PDB file of C-alpha atoms in Angstrom:
ATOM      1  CA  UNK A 800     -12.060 -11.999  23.851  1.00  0.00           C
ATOM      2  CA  UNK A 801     -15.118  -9.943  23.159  1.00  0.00           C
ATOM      3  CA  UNK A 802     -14.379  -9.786  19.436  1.00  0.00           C
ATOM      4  CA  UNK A 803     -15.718 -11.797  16.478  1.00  0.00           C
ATOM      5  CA  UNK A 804     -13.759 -14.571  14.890  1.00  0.00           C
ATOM      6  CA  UNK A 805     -13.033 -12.375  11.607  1.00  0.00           C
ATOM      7  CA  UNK A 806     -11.998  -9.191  12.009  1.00  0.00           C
ATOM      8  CA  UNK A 807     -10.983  -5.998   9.659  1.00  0.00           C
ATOM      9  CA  UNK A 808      -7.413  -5.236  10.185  1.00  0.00           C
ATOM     10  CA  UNK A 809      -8.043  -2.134   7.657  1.00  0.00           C
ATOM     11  CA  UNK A 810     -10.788  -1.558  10.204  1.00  0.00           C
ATOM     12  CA  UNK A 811      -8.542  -1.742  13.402  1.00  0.00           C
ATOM     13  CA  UNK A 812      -5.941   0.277  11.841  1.00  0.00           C
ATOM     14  CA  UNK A 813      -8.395   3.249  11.510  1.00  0.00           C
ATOM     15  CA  UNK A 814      -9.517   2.723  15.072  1.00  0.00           C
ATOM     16  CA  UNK A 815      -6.098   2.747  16.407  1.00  0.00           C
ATOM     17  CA  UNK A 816      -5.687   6.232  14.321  1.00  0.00           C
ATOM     18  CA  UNK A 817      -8.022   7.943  16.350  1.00  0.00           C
ATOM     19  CA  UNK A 818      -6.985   5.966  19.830  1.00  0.00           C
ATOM     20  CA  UNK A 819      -3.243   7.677  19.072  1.00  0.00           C
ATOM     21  CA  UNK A 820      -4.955  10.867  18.326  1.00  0.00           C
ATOM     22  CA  UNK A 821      -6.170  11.449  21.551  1.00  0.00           C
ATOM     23  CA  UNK A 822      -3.183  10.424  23.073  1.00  0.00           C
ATOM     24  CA  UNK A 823      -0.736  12.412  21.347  1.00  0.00           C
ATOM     25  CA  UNK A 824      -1.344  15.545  19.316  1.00  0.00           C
ATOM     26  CA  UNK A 825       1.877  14.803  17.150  1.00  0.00           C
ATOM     27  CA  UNK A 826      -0.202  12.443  14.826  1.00  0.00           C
ATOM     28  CA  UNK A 827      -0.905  13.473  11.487  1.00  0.00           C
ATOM     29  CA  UNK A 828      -2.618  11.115   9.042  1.00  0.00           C
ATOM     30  CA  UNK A 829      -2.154  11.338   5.412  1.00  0.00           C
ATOM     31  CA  UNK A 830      -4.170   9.395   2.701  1.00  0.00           C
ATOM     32  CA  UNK A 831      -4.059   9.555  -1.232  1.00  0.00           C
ATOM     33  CA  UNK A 832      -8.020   9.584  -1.886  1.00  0.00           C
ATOM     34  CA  UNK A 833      -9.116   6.317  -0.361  1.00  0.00           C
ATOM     35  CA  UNK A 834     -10.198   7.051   3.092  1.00  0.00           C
ATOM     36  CA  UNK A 835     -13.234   5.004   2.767  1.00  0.00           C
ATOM     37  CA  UNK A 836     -10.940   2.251   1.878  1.00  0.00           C
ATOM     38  CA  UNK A 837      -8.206   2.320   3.927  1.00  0.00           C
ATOM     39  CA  UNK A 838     -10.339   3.448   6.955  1.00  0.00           C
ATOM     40  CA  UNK A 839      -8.461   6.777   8.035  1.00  0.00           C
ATOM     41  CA  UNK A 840     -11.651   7.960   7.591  1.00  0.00           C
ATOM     42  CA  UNK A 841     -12.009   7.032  11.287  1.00  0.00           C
ATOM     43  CA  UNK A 842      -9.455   9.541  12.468  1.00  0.00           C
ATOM     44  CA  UNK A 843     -10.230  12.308   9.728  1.00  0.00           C
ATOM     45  CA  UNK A 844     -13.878  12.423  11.559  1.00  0.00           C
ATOM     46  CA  UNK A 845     -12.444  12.831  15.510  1.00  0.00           C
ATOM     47  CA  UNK A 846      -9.485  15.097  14.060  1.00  0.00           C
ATOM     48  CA  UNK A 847     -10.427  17.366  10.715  1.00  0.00           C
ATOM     49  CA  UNK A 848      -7.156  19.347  11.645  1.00  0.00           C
ATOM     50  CA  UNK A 849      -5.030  16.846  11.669  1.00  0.00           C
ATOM     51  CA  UNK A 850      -6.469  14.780   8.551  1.00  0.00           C
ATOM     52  CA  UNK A 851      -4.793  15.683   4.719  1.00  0.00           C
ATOM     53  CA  UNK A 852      -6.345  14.201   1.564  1.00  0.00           C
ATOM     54  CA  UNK A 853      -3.643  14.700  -0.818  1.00  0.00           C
ATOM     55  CA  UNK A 854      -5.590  13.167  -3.580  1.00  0.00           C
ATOM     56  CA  UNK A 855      -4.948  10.659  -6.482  1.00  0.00           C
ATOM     57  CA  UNK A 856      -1.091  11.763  -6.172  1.00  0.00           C
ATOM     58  CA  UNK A 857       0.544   9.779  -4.024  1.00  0.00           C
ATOM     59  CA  UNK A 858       4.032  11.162  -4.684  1.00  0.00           C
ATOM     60  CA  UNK A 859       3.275  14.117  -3.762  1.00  0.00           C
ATOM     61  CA  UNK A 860       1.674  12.490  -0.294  1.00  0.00           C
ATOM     62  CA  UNK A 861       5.175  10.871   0.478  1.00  0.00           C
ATOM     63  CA  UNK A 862       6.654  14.158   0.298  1.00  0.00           C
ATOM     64  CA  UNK A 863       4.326  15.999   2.464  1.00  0.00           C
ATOM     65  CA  UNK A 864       4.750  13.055   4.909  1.00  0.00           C
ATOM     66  CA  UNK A 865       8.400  13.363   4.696  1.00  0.00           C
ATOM     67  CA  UNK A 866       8.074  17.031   5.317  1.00  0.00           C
ATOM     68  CA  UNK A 867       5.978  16.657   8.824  1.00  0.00           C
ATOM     69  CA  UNK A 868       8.298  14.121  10.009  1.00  0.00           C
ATOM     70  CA  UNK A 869      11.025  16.429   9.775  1.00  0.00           C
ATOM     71  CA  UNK A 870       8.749  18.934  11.399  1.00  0.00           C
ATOM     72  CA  UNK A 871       8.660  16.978  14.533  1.00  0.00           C
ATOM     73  CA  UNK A 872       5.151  15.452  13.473  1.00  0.00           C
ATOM     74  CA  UNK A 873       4.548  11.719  13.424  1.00  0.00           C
ATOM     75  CA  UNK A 874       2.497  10.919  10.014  1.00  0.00           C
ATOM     76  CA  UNK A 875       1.098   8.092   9.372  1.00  0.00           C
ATOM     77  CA  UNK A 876       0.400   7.968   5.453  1.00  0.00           C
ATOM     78  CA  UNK A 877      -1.850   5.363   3.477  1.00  0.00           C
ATOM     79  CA  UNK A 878      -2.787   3.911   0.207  1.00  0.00           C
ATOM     80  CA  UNK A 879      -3.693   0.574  -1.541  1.00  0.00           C
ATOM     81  CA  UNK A 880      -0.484  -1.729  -1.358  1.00  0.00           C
ATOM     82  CA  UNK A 881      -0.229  -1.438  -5.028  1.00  0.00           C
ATOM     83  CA  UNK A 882       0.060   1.932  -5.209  1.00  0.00           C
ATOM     84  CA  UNK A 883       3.184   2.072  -1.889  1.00  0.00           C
ATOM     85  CA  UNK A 884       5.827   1.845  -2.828  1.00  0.00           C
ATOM     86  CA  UNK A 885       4.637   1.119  -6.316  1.00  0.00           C
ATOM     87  CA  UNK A 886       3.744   4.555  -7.755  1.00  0.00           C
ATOM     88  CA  UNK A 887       5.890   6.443  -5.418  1.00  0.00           C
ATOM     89  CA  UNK A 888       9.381   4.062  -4.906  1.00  0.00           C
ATOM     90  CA  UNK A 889      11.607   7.143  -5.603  1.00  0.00           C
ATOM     91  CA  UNK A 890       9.883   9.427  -3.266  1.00  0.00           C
ATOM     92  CA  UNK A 891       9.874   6.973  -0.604  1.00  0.00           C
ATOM     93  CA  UNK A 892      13.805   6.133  -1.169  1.00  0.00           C
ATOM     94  CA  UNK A 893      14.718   9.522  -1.469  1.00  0.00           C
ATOM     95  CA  UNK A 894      12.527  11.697   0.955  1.00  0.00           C
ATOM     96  CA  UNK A 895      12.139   8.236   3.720  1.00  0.00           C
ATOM     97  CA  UNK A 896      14.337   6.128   3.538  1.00  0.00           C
ATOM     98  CA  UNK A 897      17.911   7.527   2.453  1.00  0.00           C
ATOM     99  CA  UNK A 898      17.183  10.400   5.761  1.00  0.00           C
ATOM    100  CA  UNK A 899      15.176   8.212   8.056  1.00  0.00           C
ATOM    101  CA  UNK A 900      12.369   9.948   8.639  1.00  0.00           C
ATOM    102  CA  UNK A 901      10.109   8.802  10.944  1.00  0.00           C
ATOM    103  CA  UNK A 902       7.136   8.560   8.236  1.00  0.00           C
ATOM    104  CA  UNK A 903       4.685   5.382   8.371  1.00  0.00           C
ATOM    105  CA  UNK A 904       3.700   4.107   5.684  1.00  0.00           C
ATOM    106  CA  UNK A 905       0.225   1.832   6.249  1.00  0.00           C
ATOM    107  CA  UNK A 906      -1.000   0.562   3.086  1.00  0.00           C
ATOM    108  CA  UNK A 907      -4.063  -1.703   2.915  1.00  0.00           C
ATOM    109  CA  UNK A 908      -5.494  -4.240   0.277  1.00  0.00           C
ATOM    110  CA  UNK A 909      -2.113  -6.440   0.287  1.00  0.00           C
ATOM    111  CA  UNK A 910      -1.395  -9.052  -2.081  1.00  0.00           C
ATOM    112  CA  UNK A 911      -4.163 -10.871  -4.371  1.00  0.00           C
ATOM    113  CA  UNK A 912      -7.279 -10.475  -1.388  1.00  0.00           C
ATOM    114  CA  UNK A 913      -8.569  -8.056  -3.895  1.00  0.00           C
ATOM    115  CA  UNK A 914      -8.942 -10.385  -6.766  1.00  0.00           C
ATOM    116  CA  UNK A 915     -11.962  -9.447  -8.689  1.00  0.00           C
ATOM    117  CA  UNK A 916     -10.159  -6.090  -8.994  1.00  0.00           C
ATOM    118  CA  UNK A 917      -7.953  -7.071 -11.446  1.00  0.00           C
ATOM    119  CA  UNK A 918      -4.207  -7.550 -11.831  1.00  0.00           C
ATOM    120  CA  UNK A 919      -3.696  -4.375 -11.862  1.00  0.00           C
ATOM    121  CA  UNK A 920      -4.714  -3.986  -8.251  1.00  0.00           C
ATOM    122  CA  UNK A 921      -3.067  -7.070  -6.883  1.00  0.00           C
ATOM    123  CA  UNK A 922      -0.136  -6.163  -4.921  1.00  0.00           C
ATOM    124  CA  UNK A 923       1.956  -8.975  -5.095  1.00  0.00           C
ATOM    125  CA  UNK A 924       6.068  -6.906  -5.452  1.00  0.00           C
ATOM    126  CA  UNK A 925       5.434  -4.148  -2.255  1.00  0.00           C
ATOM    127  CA  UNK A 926       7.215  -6.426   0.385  1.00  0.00           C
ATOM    128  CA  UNK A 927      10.361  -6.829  -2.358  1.00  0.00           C
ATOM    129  CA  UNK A 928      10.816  -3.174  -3.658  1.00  0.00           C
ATOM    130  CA  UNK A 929      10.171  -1.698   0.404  1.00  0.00           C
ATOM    131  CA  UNK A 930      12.227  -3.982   1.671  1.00  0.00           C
ATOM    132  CA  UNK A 931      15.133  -3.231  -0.920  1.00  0.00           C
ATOM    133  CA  UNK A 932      15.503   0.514   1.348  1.00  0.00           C
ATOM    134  CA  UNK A 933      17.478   1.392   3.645  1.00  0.00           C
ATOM    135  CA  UNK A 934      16.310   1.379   7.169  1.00  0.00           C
ATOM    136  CA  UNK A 935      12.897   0.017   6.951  1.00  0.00           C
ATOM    137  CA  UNK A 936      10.779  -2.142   9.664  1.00  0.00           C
ATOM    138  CA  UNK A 937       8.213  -3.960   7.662  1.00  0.00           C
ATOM    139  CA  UNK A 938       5.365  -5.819   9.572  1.00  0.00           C
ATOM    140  CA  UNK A 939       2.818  -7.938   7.794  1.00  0.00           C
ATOM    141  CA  UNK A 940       0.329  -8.509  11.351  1.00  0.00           C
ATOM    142  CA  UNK A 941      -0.877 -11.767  10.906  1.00  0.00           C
ATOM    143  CA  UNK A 942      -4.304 -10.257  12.427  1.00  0.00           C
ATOM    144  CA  UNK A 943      -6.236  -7.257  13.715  1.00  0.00           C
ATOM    145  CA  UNK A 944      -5.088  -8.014  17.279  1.00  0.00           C
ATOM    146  CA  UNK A 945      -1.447  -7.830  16.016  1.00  0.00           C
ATOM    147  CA  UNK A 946      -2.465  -5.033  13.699  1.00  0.00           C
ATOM    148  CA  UNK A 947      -3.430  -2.909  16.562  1.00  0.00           C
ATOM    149  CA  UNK A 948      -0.234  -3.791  18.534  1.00  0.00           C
ATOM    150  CA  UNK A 949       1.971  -3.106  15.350  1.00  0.00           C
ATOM    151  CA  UNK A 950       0.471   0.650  14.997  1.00  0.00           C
ATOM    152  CA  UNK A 951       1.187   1.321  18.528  1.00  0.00           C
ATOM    153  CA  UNK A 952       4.813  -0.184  17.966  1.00  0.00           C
ATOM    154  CA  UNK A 953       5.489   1.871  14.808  1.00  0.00           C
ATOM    155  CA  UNK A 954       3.997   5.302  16.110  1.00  0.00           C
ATOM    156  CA  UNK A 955       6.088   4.945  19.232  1.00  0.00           C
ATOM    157  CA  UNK A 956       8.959   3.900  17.403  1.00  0.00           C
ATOM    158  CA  UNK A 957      11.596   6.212  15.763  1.00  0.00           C
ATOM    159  CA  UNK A 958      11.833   4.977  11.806  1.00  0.00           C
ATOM    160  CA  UNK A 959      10.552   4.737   8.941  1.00  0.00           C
ATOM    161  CA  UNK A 960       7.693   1.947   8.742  1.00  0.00           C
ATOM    162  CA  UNK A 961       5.926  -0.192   6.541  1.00  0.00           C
ATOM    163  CA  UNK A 962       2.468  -2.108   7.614  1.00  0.00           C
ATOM    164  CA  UNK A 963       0.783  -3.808   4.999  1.00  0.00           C
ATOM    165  CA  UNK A 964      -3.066  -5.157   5.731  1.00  0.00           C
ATOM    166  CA  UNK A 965      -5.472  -6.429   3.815  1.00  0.00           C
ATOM    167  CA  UNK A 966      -9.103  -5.879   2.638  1.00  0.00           C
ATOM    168  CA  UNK A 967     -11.186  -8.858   3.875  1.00  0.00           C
ATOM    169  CA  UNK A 968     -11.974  -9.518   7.233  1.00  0.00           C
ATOM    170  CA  UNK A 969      -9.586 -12.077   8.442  1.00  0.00           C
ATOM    171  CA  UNK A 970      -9.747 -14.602  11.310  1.00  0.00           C
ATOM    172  CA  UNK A 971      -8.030 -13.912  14.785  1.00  0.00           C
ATOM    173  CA  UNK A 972      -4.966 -15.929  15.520  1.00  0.00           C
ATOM    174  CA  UNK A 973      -4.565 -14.417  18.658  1.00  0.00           C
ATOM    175  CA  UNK A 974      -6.036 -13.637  21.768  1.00  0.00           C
ATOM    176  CA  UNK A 975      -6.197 -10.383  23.804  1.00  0.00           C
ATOM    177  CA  UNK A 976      -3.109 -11.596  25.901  1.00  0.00           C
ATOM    178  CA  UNK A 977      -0.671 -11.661  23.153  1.00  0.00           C
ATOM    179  CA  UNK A 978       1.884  -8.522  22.864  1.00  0.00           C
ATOM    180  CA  UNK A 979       3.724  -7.676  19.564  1.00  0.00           C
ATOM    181  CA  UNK A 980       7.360  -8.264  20.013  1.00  0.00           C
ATOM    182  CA  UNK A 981       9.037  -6.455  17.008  1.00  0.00           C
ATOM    183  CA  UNK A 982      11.696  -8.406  15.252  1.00  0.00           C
ATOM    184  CA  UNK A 983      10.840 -11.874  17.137  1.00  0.00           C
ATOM    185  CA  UNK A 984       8.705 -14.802  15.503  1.00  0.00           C
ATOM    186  CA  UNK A 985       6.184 -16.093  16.702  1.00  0.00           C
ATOM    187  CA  UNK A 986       5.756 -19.774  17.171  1.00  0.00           C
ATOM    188  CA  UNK A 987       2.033 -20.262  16.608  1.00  0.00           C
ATOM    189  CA  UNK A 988       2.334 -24.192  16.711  1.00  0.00           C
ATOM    190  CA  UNK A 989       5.066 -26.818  17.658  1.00  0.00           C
ATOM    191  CA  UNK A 990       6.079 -29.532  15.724  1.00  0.00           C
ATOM    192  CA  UNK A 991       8.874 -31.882  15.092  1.00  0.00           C
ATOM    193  CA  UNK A 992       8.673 -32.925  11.543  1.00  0.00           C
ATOM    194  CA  UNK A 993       8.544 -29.835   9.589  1.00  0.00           C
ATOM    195  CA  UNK A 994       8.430 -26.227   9.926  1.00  0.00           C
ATOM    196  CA  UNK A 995       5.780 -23.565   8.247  1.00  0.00           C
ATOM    197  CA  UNK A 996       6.739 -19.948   8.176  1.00  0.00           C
ATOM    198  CA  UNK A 997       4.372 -17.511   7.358  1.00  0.00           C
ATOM    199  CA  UNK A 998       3.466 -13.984   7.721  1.00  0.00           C
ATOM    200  CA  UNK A 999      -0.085 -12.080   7.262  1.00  0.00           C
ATOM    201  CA  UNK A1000      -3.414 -13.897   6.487  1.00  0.00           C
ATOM    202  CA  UNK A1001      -1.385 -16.816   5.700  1.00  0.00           C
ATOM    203  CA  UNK A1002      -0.503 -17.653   9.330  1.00  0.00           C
ATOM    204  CA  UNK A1003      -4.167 -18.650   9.812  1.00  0.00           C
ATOM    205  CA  UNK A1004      -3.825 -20.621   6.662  1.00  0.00           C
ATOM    206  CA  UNK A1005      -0.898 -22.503   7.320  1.00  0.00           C
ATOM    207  CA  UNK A1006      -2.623 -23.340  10.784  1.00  0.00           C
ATOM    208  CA  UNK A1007      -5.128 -24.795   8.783  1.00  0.00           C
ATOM    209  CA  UNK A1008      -2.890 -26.689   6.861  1.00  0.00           C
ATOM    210  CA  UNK A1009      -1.076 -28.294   9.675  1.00  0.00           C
ATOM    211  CA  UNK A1010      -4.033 -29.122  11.406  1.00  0.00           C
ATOM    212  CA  UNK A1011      -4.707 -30.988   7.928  1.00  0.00           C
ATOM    213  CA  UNK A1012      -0.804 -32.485   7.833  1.00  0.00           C
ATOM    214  CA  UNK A1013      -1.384 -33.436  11.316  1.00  0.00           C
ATOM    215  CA  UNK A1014      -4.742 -35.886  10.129  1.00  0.00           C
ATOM    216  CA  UNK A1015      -1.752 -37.587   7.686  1.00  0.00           C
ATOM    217  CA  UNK A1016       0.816 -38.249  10.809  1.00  0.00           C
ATOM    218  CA  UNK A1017       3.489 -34.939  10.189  1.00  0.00           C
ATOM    219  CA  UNK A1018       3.337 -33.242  12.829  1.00  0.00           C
ATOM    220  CA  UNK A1019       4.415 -29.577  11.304  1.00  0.00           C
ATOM    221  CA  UNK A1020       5.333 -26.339  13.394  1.00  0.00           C
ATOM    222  CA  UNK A1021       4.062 -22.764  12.212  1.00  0.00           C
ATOM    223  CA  UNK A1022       5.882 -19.638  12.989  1.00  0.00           C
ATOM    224  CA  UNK A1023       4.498 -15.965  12.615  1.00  0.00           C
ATOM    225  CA  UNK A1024       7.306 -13.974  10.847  1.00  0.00           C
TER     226      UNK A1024
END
């Protein structure tokens, strides 16, 4: 309600940011030299203090998260998907996830939405290698309404996280009434002949495509992992 039909969930995220800012002085955001990108920009604006650029060395950013979450802080660190976990797996296994820190990881520019970037930036093996540690809750929202639900979840939530968005804007799935329910899926549609489960941009998709299936007589049902 009030809101386009394609929204930024990188966008949201950064909102959100400064929302919890002003709420609670315990957030710290972290980024590894793609503010612009990721949008903590947002929050690094309302809350210079509070805002650390740790550059092209996103190792090093893991441990500095690590290091304010077991200073009482709640940081909230964030990079391309490509780059978390891939660049910094060890540093996340050994300084996150083996201790459970109560770092979250946010990474943006998920999976192949970035495709005239290259392979190189496609991020297509994040969801396998973070979801190979230890005490993990990984969310892919399947919008920005989730998105902003899922940040509220995760910074209220003791744990390490991992929320992976994407680049493009993305259309809503949801309405202002829905509320996140960690660990539950969603059934977006109901259906008797098949089932569709998704997670991320793909939820809207495979809407699409049962919409489609149901012009061909299978009526399919979609669920929001």
């Amino acid at each position: 309600v009030g809101m386009p039909q394609e929204v930024s969930m990188r966008e949201v995220y950064g909102k959100t940011l400064v929302e919890l800012g002003k709420e609670n002085p315990d957030i710290v955001v972290l980024d590894a030299d793609l503010c612009r990108s990721t949008m903590t920009q947002l929050f690094a604006r309302e809350f210079p203090g509070c805002f650390f650029d740790c550059g092209i060395a996103e190792q090093n950013m893991v441990g500095i998260a690590a290091g304010l979450a077991a200073s009482g802080k709640i940081p909230f660190a964030s990079t391309f998907a490509v780059f978390a976990p891939g660049r910094c797996f060890d540093q996340i296994r050994m300084s996150i996830a083996q201790p459970g820190l109560n770092v979250k990881l946010v990474t943006t520019h998920g999976g192949i939405t970035v495709g005239e970037d290259g392979t190189s930036h496609h991020a297509i093996e994040d969801l396998a290698l973070i979801g190979s540690l230890p005490g993990f809750t990984v969310i892919v929202p399947a919008d920005a309404i989730e998105t902003a639900q899922a940040v509220r979840v995760a910074a209220g939530s003791y744990g390490p996280f991992y929320i992976r968005l994407c680049r493009p804007k993305t259309p809503l799935v949801y309405n202002e009434d829905y509320r996140f329910n960690l660990g539950k899926a969603v059934t977006m549609r109901q259906g008797k002949d098949a089932t569709i489960i998704a997670i991320g941009l793909m939820v809207a998709e495979a809407l699409k495509a049962a919409a489609n299936l149901k012009q061909e007589g299978i009526d399919c049902r979609v669920l929001n992992m």
